[in-house]
Coordinates of C-alpha atoms in Angstrom, one line a residue:
M20 CA 0.0 -0.2 0.0
G21 CA 2.9 2.4 0.0
N22 CA 2.8 3.6 3.8
V23 CA 5.4 3.6 5.7
R24 CA 4.1 1.4 9.0
I25 CA 7.8 1.6 10.8
S26 CA 11.4 2.6 10.4
F27 CA 13.9 1.2 12.0
T28 CA 17.7 1.8 12.2
R29 CA 21.1 -0.2 13.1
N30 CA 22.4 0.4 17.2
S31 CA 26.0 0.2 17.6
T32 CA 26.2 -2.6 18.2
G33 CA 24.5 -4.0 14.6
A34 CA 20.6 -5.3 15.8
L35 CA 17.5 -3.2 14.9
E36 CA 16.6 -0.6 16.3
I37 CA 12.9 0.3 15.5
T38 CA 13.7 4.1 15.4
D39 CA 9.5 5.1 14.9
S40 CA 5.8 3.2 14.7
N41 CA 2.6 3.7 12.5
D42 CA -1.2 2.9 12.4
Y43 CA -4.1 4.1 10.0
Y44 CA -7.4 4.3 9.3
P45 CA -8.6 3.5 5.7
F46 CA -8.3 7.6 5.0
G47 CA -4.9 8.1 7.0
M48 CA -5.9 9.5 10.8
N49 CA -3.3 8.1 12.8
H50 CA -4.7 5.6 15.2
L51 CA -4.5 6.5 18.7
R52 CA -1.9 4.4 20.9
T53 CA -3.2 3.5 23.9
G54 CA -0.6 1.0 26.9
G55 CA 2.3 1.3 26.0
A56 CA 2.2 4.1 23.2
F57 CA 5.5 4.1 21.4
F58 CA 6.7 7.8 20.1
G59 CA 10.1 6.5 18.9
G60 CA 12.4 8.5 21.4
N61 CA 13.4 11.2 21.0
T62 CA 13.3 10.7 16.7
Y63 CA 10.5 11.7 14.6
K64 CA 10.0 10.9 11.2
N65 CA 7.6 13.3 8.4
Y66 CA 6.8 10.3 5.3
K67 CA 3.7 9.0 7.0
Y68 CA 0.8 8.0 5.2
N69 CA 1.2 7.3 1.6
G70 CA 4.4 8.1 2.5
K71 CA 3.8 11.3 2.3
E72 CA 5.2 14.6 4.4
L73 CA 2.5 15.4 6.7
Q74 CA 3.4 19.1 7.8
E75 CA 2.8 21.0 11.1
S76 CA -0.2 21.9 10.2
G77 CA -1.7 18.2 10.0
M78 CA -1.8 17.9 6.4
Y79 CA 0.1 15.6 4.1
D80 CA 2.4 17.0 1.2
Y81 CA 0.6 15.9 -2.1
G82 CA 3.1 18.3 -4.4
A83 CA -0.5 19.5 -6.4
R84 CA -3.0 19.5 -3.4
M85 CA -2.8 19.0 0.6
Y86 CA -3.9 16.0 2.4
M87 CA -6.2 16.1 5.8
P88 CA -6.8 12.6 6.0
D89 CA -9.9 13.7 9.3
I90 CA -12.1 14.7 6.7
G91 CA -11.0 12.4 4.3
R92 CA -9.7 15.2 1.6

């Protein structure tokens, strides 16, 4: 589907370490996690739903248009 669900890197020992994790509703809104929430430590990845960049406004940059997942447009 092209959604960036998990971002990872190698740590100093060479093991994989998850830096960001995301789950989405059908139109791109992020699932809020309860309990063992994962916030990726102090890292934040901008490319999220459909591999598009999430702007500070909460909208995704699709090039010719902006997309707001909570209203599906």
